Coordinates of C-alpha atoms and ligand atoms in Angstrom, one line a residue:
M1 CA -2.5 -0.9 10.8
A2 CA -1.5 -4.4 9.5
A3 CA 2.7 -5.2 9.8
A4 CA 3.8 -3.5 6.0
K5 CA 5.7 -6.5 4.3
F6 CA 7.9 -4.0 2.3
E7 CA 10.4 -1.0 3.8
T8 CA 8.6 2.6 4.2
P9 CA 10.9 5.0 2.3
A10 CA 12.9 7.4 4.6
L11 CA 12.2 10.9 4.5
K12 CA 14.4 13.3 3.4
P13 CA 14.9 16.9 3.9
Y14 CA 14.9 17.9 0.1
P15 CA 13.9 15.7 -2.7
V16 CA 16.4 13.5 -3.9
I17 CA 16.6 11.5 -7.2
P18 CA 16.8 8.1 -6.3
L19 CA 19.5 5.3 -7.0
I20 CA 18.0 2.9 -10.2
A21 CA 16.5 0.0 -8.5
E22 CA 15.7 -2.1 -12.0
G23 CA 12.4 -4.2 -11.8
A24 CA 11.8 -2.9 -7.9
M25 CA 8.2 -2.7 -8.5
A26 CA 7.7 -5.6 -11.3
H27 CA 5.9 -7.5 -8.6
S28 CA 3.4 -4.7 -8.3
K29 CA 0.0 -5.7 -9.9
P30 CA -3.5 -5.1 -9.3
F31 CA -6.1 -7.9 -8.9
V32 CA -7.4 -8.9 -12.0
A33 CA -11.1 -8.5 -12.4
P34 CA -13.0 -11.7 -12.8
A35 CA -15.1 -12.5 -15.7
K36 CA -18.5 -11.7 -13.7
I37 CA -17.3 -8.3 -12.9
Q38 CA -15.6 -7.6 -16.5
E39 CA -18.8 -8.5 -18.1
A40 CA -21.0 -6.7 -16.1
V41 CA -19.5 -3.8 -17.9
G42 CA -19.5 -5.3 -20.9
F43 CA -15.7 -6.1 -21.2
P44 CA -15.1 -9.8 -22.1
G45 CA -14.4 -11.7 -19.1
E46 CA -10.9 -13.0 -19.8
L47 CA -8.3 -13.0 -22.1
T48 CA -9.0 -15.4 -25.0
E49 CA -6.9 -16.7 -28.3
G50 CA -6.4 -14.0 -30.7
W51 CA -6.0 -11.3 -27.9
E52 CA -3.2 -9.9 -29.5
Q53 CA -4.9 -9.2 -32.7
R54 CA -7.9 -7.8 -31.0
A55 CA -5.4 -5.3 -29.1
V56 CA -3.5 -4.4 -32.2
A57 CA -6.8 -3.2 -33.7
K58 CA -7.9 -1.6 -30.6
M59 CA -4.8 0.3 -30.6
G60 CA -5.5 1.5 -34.2
E61 CA -9.0 2.6 -33.4
L62 CA -8.1 4.2 -30.5
L63 CA -5.1 6.0 -32.6
D64 CA -7.4 7.1 -35.2
K65 CA -10.0 8.3 -32.5
Y66 CA -7.5 10.5 -30.3
R67 CA -5.1 12.5 -32.6
S68 CA -3.5 13.4 -29.2
L69 CA -2.4 10.0 -28.5
R70 CA -0.8 9.6 -32.2
V71 CA 0.9 12.8 -31.2
Y72 CA 2.3 11.5 -28.3
M73 CA 3.6 8.1 -29.8
D74 CA 5.5 10.0 -32.2
A75 CA 6.9 13.3 -30.6
C76 CA 8.8 12.5 -27.8
V77 CA 12.7 13.2 -28.3
H78 CA 13.9 11.1 -25.1
C79 CA 14.9 14.5 -23.6
G80 CA 14.8 13.1 -20.2
A81 CA 12.9 15.9 -18.5
C82 CA 10.2 14.3 -17.3
S83 CA 12.1 10.8 -15.9
D84 CA 12.2 12.5 -12.4
K85 CA 9.3 13.9 -11.9
C86 CA 6.7 11.0 -11.1
H87 CA 6.2 10.1 -7.3
Y88 CA 6.4 6.9 -8.6
F89 CA 10.1 6.7 -10.0
L90 CA 11.0 9.2 -6.8
G91 CA 9.3 6.8 -4.5
T92 CA 10.5 3.4 -5.9
G93 CA 13.8 4.2 -7.8
D94 CA 12.1 1.4 -10.5
P95 CA 13.0 3.1 -14.1
K96 CA 9.8 1.9 -15.6
N97 CA 8.3 4.2 -13.4
M98 CA 9.7 7.4 -15.1
P99 CA 7.1 8.8 -17.3
V100 CA 9.1 8.2 -20.6
A101 CA 9.9 4.6 -19.9
R102 CA 6.0 3.9 -19.1
Q103 CA 5.3 5.4 -22.8
D104 CA 8.0 3.4 -24.0
L105 CA 6.0 0.3 -23.4
M106 CA 3.4 1.3 -25.3
R107 CA 5.6 3.1 -28.1
G108 CA 7.6 0.0 -28.8
V109 CA 4.2 -1.5 -29.7
Y110 CA 3.1 1.1 -31.9
R111 CA 6.0 1.3 -33.6
R112 CA 6.1 -2.2 -34.6
Y113 CA 2.1 -2.4 -36.1
F114 CA 1.9 1.5 -36.9
T115 CA 5.2 2.7 -38.5
F116 CA 6.8 2.0 -41.4
A117 CA 10.3 1.9 -39.8
G118 CA 9.2 -0.7 -37.1
K119 CA 7.1 -3.0 -39.6
H120 CA 10.4 -3.5 -41.4
F121 CA 13.3 -2.5 -39.4
P122 CA 11.7 -3.4 -35.7
K123 CA 15.3 -3.7 -33.7
L124 CA 16.9 -0.5 -35.5
V125 CA 13.7 1.6 -34.1
G126 CA 13.2 -0.3 -30.7
A127 CA 10.0 -1.8 -32.1
V128 CA 8.4 -4.9 -29.9
D129 CA 5.5 -7.5 -31.1
L130 CA 2.8 -7.2 -28.6
T131 CA 3.7 -11.1 -26.5
K132 CA 2.1 -12.0 -23.3
E133 CA 5.9 -11.0 -21.9
V134 CA 4.9 -7.2 -22.7
L135 CA 1.0 -7.2 -21.6
D136 CA 2.4 -8.2 -18.2
D137 CA 4.9 -5.2 -18.3
W138 CA 1.8 -2.7 -19.5
W139 CA -0.2 -4.6 -17.1
S140 CA 2.2 -3.8 -13.4
Y141 CA 3.4 -0.6 -15.2
Y142 CA 0.4 0.8 -16.4
N143 CA -1.3 0.1 -13.2
Q144 CA 1.7 2.3 -11.3
C145 CA 0.5 5.4 -13.1
S146 CA -2.0 7.6 -11.1
E147 CA -2.8 9.7 -14.3
C148 CA -1.9 12.6 -12.3
R149 CA -0.1 14.8 -15.3
R150 CA 2.6 15.9 -12.9
C151 CA 5.0 14.8 -16.0
S152 CA 3.4 16.5 -18.8
V153 CA 3.8 20.1 -17.0
F154 CA 7.9 19.5 -17.7
C155 CA 7.8 17.9 -21.0
P156 CA 8.7 20.7 -23.5
Y157 CA 6.3 18.9 -25.6
G158 CA 3.4 18.6 -23.4
I159 CA 3.1 14.8 -23.6
D160 CA 0.7 13.4 -21.6
T161 CA 1.6 10.3 -19.6
A162 CA -2.1 9.8 -18.3
E163 CA -3.4 9.6 -21.4
V164 CA -1.3 7.0 -22.7
T165 CA -1.8 5.2 -19.6
M166 CA -5.9 5.3 -20.0
A167 CA -5.4 4.7 -23.4
A168 CA -3.3 1.2 -22.4
R169 CA -6.3 0.3 -19.7
E170 CA -9.0 0.4 -22.5
I171 CA -6.9 -2.0 -24.5
M172 CA -6.7 -4.4 -22.0
D173 CA -9.9 -4.1 -21.0
S174 CA -11.0 -4.7 -24.6
V175 CA -9.3 -7.9 -24.7
G176 CA -10.4 -9.3 -20.8
L177 CA -7.9 -7.8 -19.0
G178 CA -9.6 -5.5 -16.4
Q179 CA -8.9 -4.1 -13.0
K180 CA -10.9 -5.6 -10.3
Y181 CA -10.9 -2.4 -7.8
A182 CA -12.1 0.0 -11.1
N183 CA -14.5 -2.3 -13.0
E184 CA -16.0 -3.5 -9.7
I185 CA -16.8 0.1 -8.4
I186 CA -18.3 0.6 -12.0
G187 CA -20.6 -1.9 -11.5
K188 CA -22.0 -0.8 -8.7
V189 CA -22.5 2.8 -9.3
H190 CA -24.4 1.3 -12.4
R191 CA -26.6 -1.2 -9.9
I192 CA -27.1 1.0 -6.9
G193 CA -26.1 4.6 -7.8
N194 CA -22.6 4.7 -6.1
N195 CA -18.7 3.9 -5.6
L196 CA -19.4 2.6 -1.9
G197 CA -22.8 0.8 -3.3
I198 CA -25.1 2.5 -0.6
P199 CA -28.6 1.7 -0.8
E200 CA -30.9 4.2 -1.2
P201 CA -32.7 3.7 2.3
A202 CA -29.4 3.5 4.4
L203 CA -28.4 6.6 2.6
A204 CA -31.5 8.2 3.9
D205 CA -31.1 6.9 7.3
T206 CA -27.7 8.3 7.2
L207 CA -28.8 11.9 6.6
A208 CA -31.4 12.0 8.8
G209 CA -28.6 10.9 11.3
L210 CA -26.5 13.8 10.4
E211 CA -29.8 15.9 10.8
E212 CA -29.9 14.8 14.4
D213 CA -26.2 15.0 15.3
T214 CA -25.6 18.4 13.5
K215 CA -28.8 19.9 15.8
D216 CA -27.4 18.3 19.0
D217 CA -23.8 20.1 18.2
T218 CA -25.2 23.6 16.9
G219 CA -28.7 23.7 18.1
V220 CA -29.7 24.3 15.0
D221 CA -32.2 22.8 12.4
V222 CA -29.6 22.1 9.5
R223 CA -31.3 20.0 6.8
F224 CA -29.5 17.5 4.7
P225 CA -32.2 17.0 2.0
M226 CA -32.7 14.2 -0.5
D227 CA -34.7 14.1 -4.0
E228 CA -36.7 17.4 -3.0
K229 CA -38.3 18.4 -6.0
G230 CA -37.8 22.1 -7.1
A231 CA -34.4 22.8 -4.8
E232 CA -32.4 25.2 -6.4
V233 CA -29.0 23.3 -6.2
L234 CA -28.3 19.8 -6.7
L235 CA -25.3 18.6 -4.8
V236 CA -23.3 15.7 -6.3
T237 CA -20.7 14.6 -4.1
P238 CA -18.6 11.4 -3.5
S239 CA -20.2 9.0 -2.0
A240 CA -17.6 8.7 0.6
D241 CA -18.8 12.3 2.3
F242 CA -21.8 10.3 3.1
F243 CA -20.0 7.2 5.4
S244 CA -16.3 8.1 5.9
E245 CA -14.1 10.0 8.0
P246 CA -13.2 12.6 7.6
H247 CA -15.1 13.4 4.3
V248 CA -18.5 13.8 6.6
E249 CA -17.3 16.7 8.1
S250 CA -17.1 18.4 4.7
L251 CA -20.3 17.4 3.8
I252 CA -21.7 19.0 7.2
G253 CA -19.7 22.1 5.9
Y254 CA -21.8 22.3 3.0
A255 CA -25.0 21.7 4.5
K256 CA -24.1 24.5 7.0
V257 CA -22.6 26.8 4.1
F258 CA -26.5 26.3 2.2
H259 CA -28.0 26.6 5.4
A260 CA -26.6 30.1 6.2
A261 CA -27.0 31.2 2.7
G262 CA -30.6 30.7 2.7
I263 CA -30.0 28.2 -0.7
S264 CA -32.6 25.4 -1.1
W265 CA -30.4 22.0 -2.1
T266 CA -31.0 18.7 -2.4
L267 CA -29.0 15.4 -2.9
S268 CA -29.9 12.7 -5.0
S269 CA -30.5 9.1 -4.4
K270 CA -30.0 8.3 -8.3
A271 CA -27.0 10.4 -8.5
S272 CA -25.1 9.8 -5.4
E273 CA -22.2 9.7 -6.7
A274 CA -20.0 12.4 -8.0
G275 CA -17.2 10.1 -8.7
N276 CA -16.2 8.7 -12.4
F277 CA -14.2 5.8 -12.6
G278 CA -15.0 6.0 -16.4
L279 CA -12.2 8.5 -16.6
F280 CA -9.4 6.0 -14.8
I281 CA -10.1 3.0 -17.3
G282 CA -10.2 6.0 -19.9
N283 CA -13.8 4.5 -21.7
Y284 CA -15.6 7.0 -23.1
E285 CA -19.1 5.1 -22.9
Q286 CA -18.5 4.2 -19.1
L287 CA -17.7 8.1 -18.8
R288 CA -20.6 9.1 -20.9
T289 CA -23.2 6.8 -19.1
I290 CA -21.7 7.1 -15.4
A291 CA -22.6 11.1 -16.3
L292 CA -25.7 10.9 -17.2
R293 CA -27.0 9.6 -13.8
I294 CA -26.4 13.5 -13.0
R295 CA -28.6 14.6 -15.9
E296 CA -31.6 12.5 -15.3
A297 CA -31.4 13.1 -11.8
A298 CA -31.0 17.5 -12.5
L299 CA -33.9 16.9 -15.3
E300 CA -36.1 14.8 -12.5
L301 CA -35.4 17.3 -9.8
G302 CA -35.8 20.4 -11.8
V303 CA -33.1 22.2 -10.4
K304 CA -31.7 25.2 -11.2
R305 CA -27.9 25.0 -10.4
I306 CA -25.5 21.6 -10.4
V307 CA -23.0 22.1 -7.8
V308 CA -20.1 19.4 -7.0
G309 CA -18.3 18.3 -3.9
E310 CA -15.0 17.6 -3.0
C311 CA -13.8 15.5 -5.3
G312 CA -10.7 15.7 -7.8
H313 CA -11.5 13.5 -10.2
A314 CA -15.1 14.1 -10.2
W315 CA -14.4 18.0 -11.0
R316 CA -12.3 17.1 -13.9
V317 CA -15.0 15.4 -15.1
A318 CA -17.6 17.8 -14.5
Y319 CA -15.2 21.0 -15.8
S320 CA -13.6 19.4 -18.7
F321 CA -16.3 16.6 -19.9
W322 CA -19.6 17.2 -18.6
N323 CA -20.7 19.9 -21.3
T324 CA -20.1 17.7 -24.1
L325 CA -20.5 14.4 -22.8
V326 CA -24.2 15.4 -21.4
G327 CA -24.7 18.8 -21.9
I328 CA -24.4 20.1 -18.7
G329 CA -23.6 23.7 -19.1
A330 CA -23.0 24.9 -23.2
G331 CA -22.1 21.9 -25.5
G332 CA -24.6 18.8 -25.9
K333 CA -26.7 18.8 -28.5
D334 CA -29.2 15.9 -28.3
P335 CA -33.0 16.8 -26.9
F336 CA -32.3 16.2 -23.0
A337 CA -29.1 18.2 -23.1
I338 CA -31.1 21.5 -24.4
E339 CA -33.9 20.9 -22.1
L340 CA -31.2 20.6 -19.3
Q341 CA -29.7 23.8 -20.8
N342 CA -33.0 25.3 -21.0
Q343 CA -33.6 24.4 -17.2
L344 CA -30.6 25.6 -15.6
D345 CA -30.0 29.3 -14.4
P346 CA -27.6 30.9 -16.9
R347 CA -26.6 33.0 -14.3
H348 CA -24.4 30.7 -12.6
K349 CA -21.4 29.3 -13.9
Q350 CA -22.8 25.3 -14.4
P351 CA -21.6 23.0 -12.7
T352 CA -20.1 24.9 -10.2
H353 CA -17.3 23.3 -7.7
I354 CA -18.5 23.8 -3.9
C355 CA -15.5 25.9 -3.3
E356 CA -16.6 28.6 -5.9
L357 CA -19.9 28.5 -4.4
T358 CA -18.7 29.2 -0.5
Y359 CA -15.7 31.7 -2.1
D360 CA -18.3 34.0 -4.1
L361 CA -20.8 33.9 -0.8
I362 CA -17.3 34.9 1.5
Q363 CA -16.8 37.8 -1.6
R364 CA -20.1 39.0 -1.1
G365 CA -20.4 38.8 2.6
A366 CA -23.1 36.3 2.9
L367 CA -20.9 34.1 5.4
K368 CA -19.8 35.4 8.6
F369 CA -17.1 33.2 10.6
D370 CA -15.1 32.6 13.9
K371 CA -12.1 31.9 12.8
E372 CA -10.8 31.4 16.0
K373 CA -12.5 28.3 16.6
N374 CA -9.7 27.3 14.0
D375 CA -7.1 28.5 16.1
D376 CA -6.2 24.8 17.2
R377 CA -4.9 24.2 14.1
I378 CA -1.8 25.3 11.8
I379 CA -3.0 24.3 8.4
T380 CA -1.6 23.6 4.8
F381 CA -3.2 23.0 1.7
H382 CA -2.7 19.8 -0.3
D383 CA -3.5 20.3 -4.3
S384 CA -5.3 17.6 -5.8
C385 CA -3.9 16.6 -9.2
N386 CA -6.9 16.6 -11.3
V387 CA -8.0 19.8 -9.7
A388 CA -4.8 21.4 -10.1
R389 CA -3.8 20.2 -13.3
A390 CA -7.2 19.5 -15.4
S391 CA -9.2 22.1 -14.4
R392 CA -10.0 25.6 -13.1
M393 CA -12.2 27.7 -10.6
G394 CA -13.5 31.0 -11.1
D395 CA -12.6 33.5 -13.5
M396 CA -9.3 34.0 -13.1
P397 CA -6.1 32.1 -14.2
G398 CA -4.9 29.6 -11.6
G399 CA -8.6 30.2 -9.5
Q400 CA -8.2 26.6 -8.4
F401 CA -5.0 27.5 -6.3
V402 CA -6.3 30.6 -5.0
I403 CA -10.0 29.9 -4.2
P404 CA -9.7 26.9 -1.6
R405 CA -6.4 28.9 0.0
E406 CA -8.7 31.9 -0.3
I407 CA -11.6 30.2 1.9
I408 CA -8.7 28.7 4.6
K409 CA -7.5 31.8 5.3
A410 CA -11.4 33.5 5.6
V411 CA -12.1 30.7 8.0
A412 CA -9.0 29.8 10.1
N413 CA -6.0 32.2 11.3
N414 CA -3.0 29.7 10.6
F415 CA -1.9 28.8 7.0
H416 CA 1.7 28.1 5.8
D417 CA 1.8 26.5 2.3
M418 CA 4.5 23.5 1.6
A419 CA 7.4 24.4 -0.7
P420 CA 6.9 25.9 -4.2
G421 CA 7.8 23.3 -6.3
T422 CA 5.5 20.8 -4.6
I423 CA 2.0 22.7 -4.8
C424 CA 0.0 24.6 -7.2
E425 CA 0.8 23.4 -10.8
S426 CA 3.7 21.2 -9.7
T427 CA 1.4 19.6 -7.0
F428 CA 2.5 15.8 -5.9
C429 CA -0.2 13.5 -6.2
C430 CA -1.1 12.0 -2.6
G431 CA 0.1 8.3 -4.7
G432 CA -3.6 6.6 -4.7
G433 CA -5.2 8.5 -7.5
G434 CA -6.3 7.2 -10.8
G435 CA -8.0 4.0 -9.9
L436 CA -5.1 2.8 -7.3
L437 CA -6.7 3.5 -4.1
T438 CA -7.2 -0.2 -3.6
D439 CA -5.1 -2.3 -0.7
D440 CA -3.6 -4.6 -3.5
L441 CA -1.2 -1.8 -4.3
M442 CA -0.6 -0.8 -0.8
E443 CA 3.3 -0.6 -1.4
L444 CA 2.8 1.2 -4.7
R445 CA 0.6 3.6 -2.7
V446 CA 3.1 4.2 0.3
K447 CA 6.2 4.8 -1.5
G448 CA 4.2 7.2 -4.1
A449 CA 3.2 9.2 -1.3
L450 CA 6.8 9.7 -0.4
P451 CA 7.3 13.3 -2.1
R452 CA 4.2 14.9 -0.7
M453 CA 5.3 13.0 3.1
E454 CA 8.5 15.0 2.8
A455 CA 7.3 18.3 1.7
L456 CA 4.6 17.9 4.2
K457 CA 7.2 17.2 7.1
N458 CA 9.6 20.3 6.3
V459 CA 6.1 22.3 7.6
V460 CA 5.3 20.3 10.3
D461 CA 8.9 20.7 11.5
G462 CA 9.3 24.6 10.6
H463 CA 6.0 25.6 10.9
G464 CA 3.6 23.4 13.3
V465 CA 1.6 22.3 11.0
N466 CA -1.0 19.8 12.3
F467 CA -3.6 19.9 9.5
M468 CA -3.5 19.3 5.9
A469 CA -6.6 20.6 4.0
T470 CA -7.5 18.8 0.6
I471 CA -10.5 18.9 -1.5
C472 CA -10.5 15.4 -2.9
A473 CA -12.1 12.2 -1.3
I474 CA -9.6 10.0 -2.5
C475 CA -6.5 12.4 -1.7
K476 CA -8.5 12.0 2.3
A477 CA -8.5 8.1 2.0
Q478 CA -5.2 7.7 0.5
F479 CA -3.6 10.2 3.5
S480 CA -5.9 8.5 6.3
K481 CA -4.2 5.0 5.1
V482 CA -0.4 6.4 4.3
L483 CA 0.3 8.8 6.8
P484 CA 1.1 6.8 9.8
Y485 CA 3.5 4.6 7.7
Y486 CA 5.5 8.1 7.8
G487 CA 4.9 8.6 11.3
F488 CA 2.2 11.3 11.2
D489 CA -1.3 11.2 13.0
M490 CA -4.0 9.9 10.6
S491 CA -6.5 12.8 11.7
L492 CA -3.9 15.4 10.1
V493 CA -5.8 15.4 6.5
G494 CA -9.4 16.7 6.3
G495 CA -11.5 18.9 4.0
V496 CA -11.6 22.5 3.7
H497 CA -15.3 22.5 4.2
Q498 CA -14.2 20.9 7.2
L499 CA -12.3 24.2 8.6
V500 CA -15.7 26.3 6.9
S501 CA -17.6 24.0 9.1
K502 CA -16.1 24.5 12.6
A503 CA -16.1 28.2 11.7
I504 CA -19.3 29.1 10.0
R505 CA -21.7 31.3 12.3
L506 CA -25.1 29.9 11.8
Ligands
LIG601 S1 0.8 11.4 -14.9 FE1 1.5 11.3 -13.1 S2 2.0 8.9 -12.2 FE2 1.5 8.9 -14.3 S3 4.0 8.7 -15.2 FE3 3.3 11.0 -15.3 S4 4.0 11.8 -12.8 FE4 3.6 9.3 -13.2
LIG602 S1 10.2 15.3 -21.4 FE1 8.7 14.8 -22.9 S2 9.7 14.9 -24.8 FE2 11.3 14.4 -23.0 S3 11.6 12.6 -22.4 FE3 9.5 13.1 -21.3 S4 8.0 12.8 -22.8 FE4 9.6 12.5 -23.6

């Protein structure tokens, strides 16, 4: 591990509200996307003269388009209930990382240009001009929000800072100030089909290799098919599942589940990515264009069911937006959406999360496990933000909390949850979500992981936990990187289907 240029916060046995450290993270900024990356995804290449007017006009457009944004700008009473709920504030002490202060960066500009009082008596209502200094603050602090929505759970008005962050990033992109990490990835999805930029032949080789490895391990011919027309299921999964550790262990787990249940399935070279970074930059057009690849693949392959692998924000996009965005599930009204709705099997939820599929098979007795194969593990579960606070699973309230835990308990004997205020709806972000999983933000990622690391340490010390399962590719990558900063082994994190893979009888 490269030497840290910052101090890793000390783990405390219980959450402590930090002392205020004014400007402590003002230096934290992601790399700015060069013109080539910006223009490849349809944004201006750089800030040019007149950007202030264009930014204010864009803000006006978003305020008209998203009523929620205008309500969030007007409704806050500065009660402070959200102020100590953000992991980035808890990990850094920077007051601008309090959710209310993050919103106020936009609220001041909103008041100046869109309210009567702000136009005529700006000082009285905290209204500010959109200057380069204000934009610099936006760039820094709207890139210190992982859009995790934890603050909104505690706000009496339900104000969602994540939406404010998305709007701020959209405004900045529209005037030529975009994040290199997110926009480069979006470009790769358009050009190559997935976030990692894995070309089709390399993907085919990887899948063939996985078939061989799984045969060596189990003696069984478990398939990893790609582009197979007529398969029942199209599996759309984060591209990290193809190459990264521990992600690939879950991909092997999905394949074993399909094999054991006798379900025909396929991956798609066209839709070889479940992730959708259009969400992180708040851009509807990107969100839709990226999602359309999945609809095209489903139509071409003639599948009856679309299943999403272990990826938190991908499941949020699939569960909450795919229906009206592209017609996967009821909602879309264009001819292709209608064609797909006629093609998909109405007996299944469209889309289905891989955990829903596995849980349903377990409930019906269609899968058998040797639970003792996971006896070397004492397991806890990290709820990923986008699954926990922006989606659901199954047919029960809170199914997104119950189903992954029930799968773990079906395949392993030792499970201990972390403390109640740190899981389920109140879960803490891994620190790397929302488009911040980039090494230029390493200090932020490490410090933002503090509350989760403290909760983890308590179950490690109290119950001997040695494995933290999760169902998000970003969480897995983020924890693999930050766990060592806090003295844990990086192999402590893994997927739910990694556990399934170990115990399933083929
Ligand atoms: S959405 Fe999450 S990261 Fe953003 S301000 Fe709220 S708690 Fe912090
Ligand atoms: S909890 Fe809601 S109303 Fe209170 S300060 Fe935070 S955003 Fe404003």
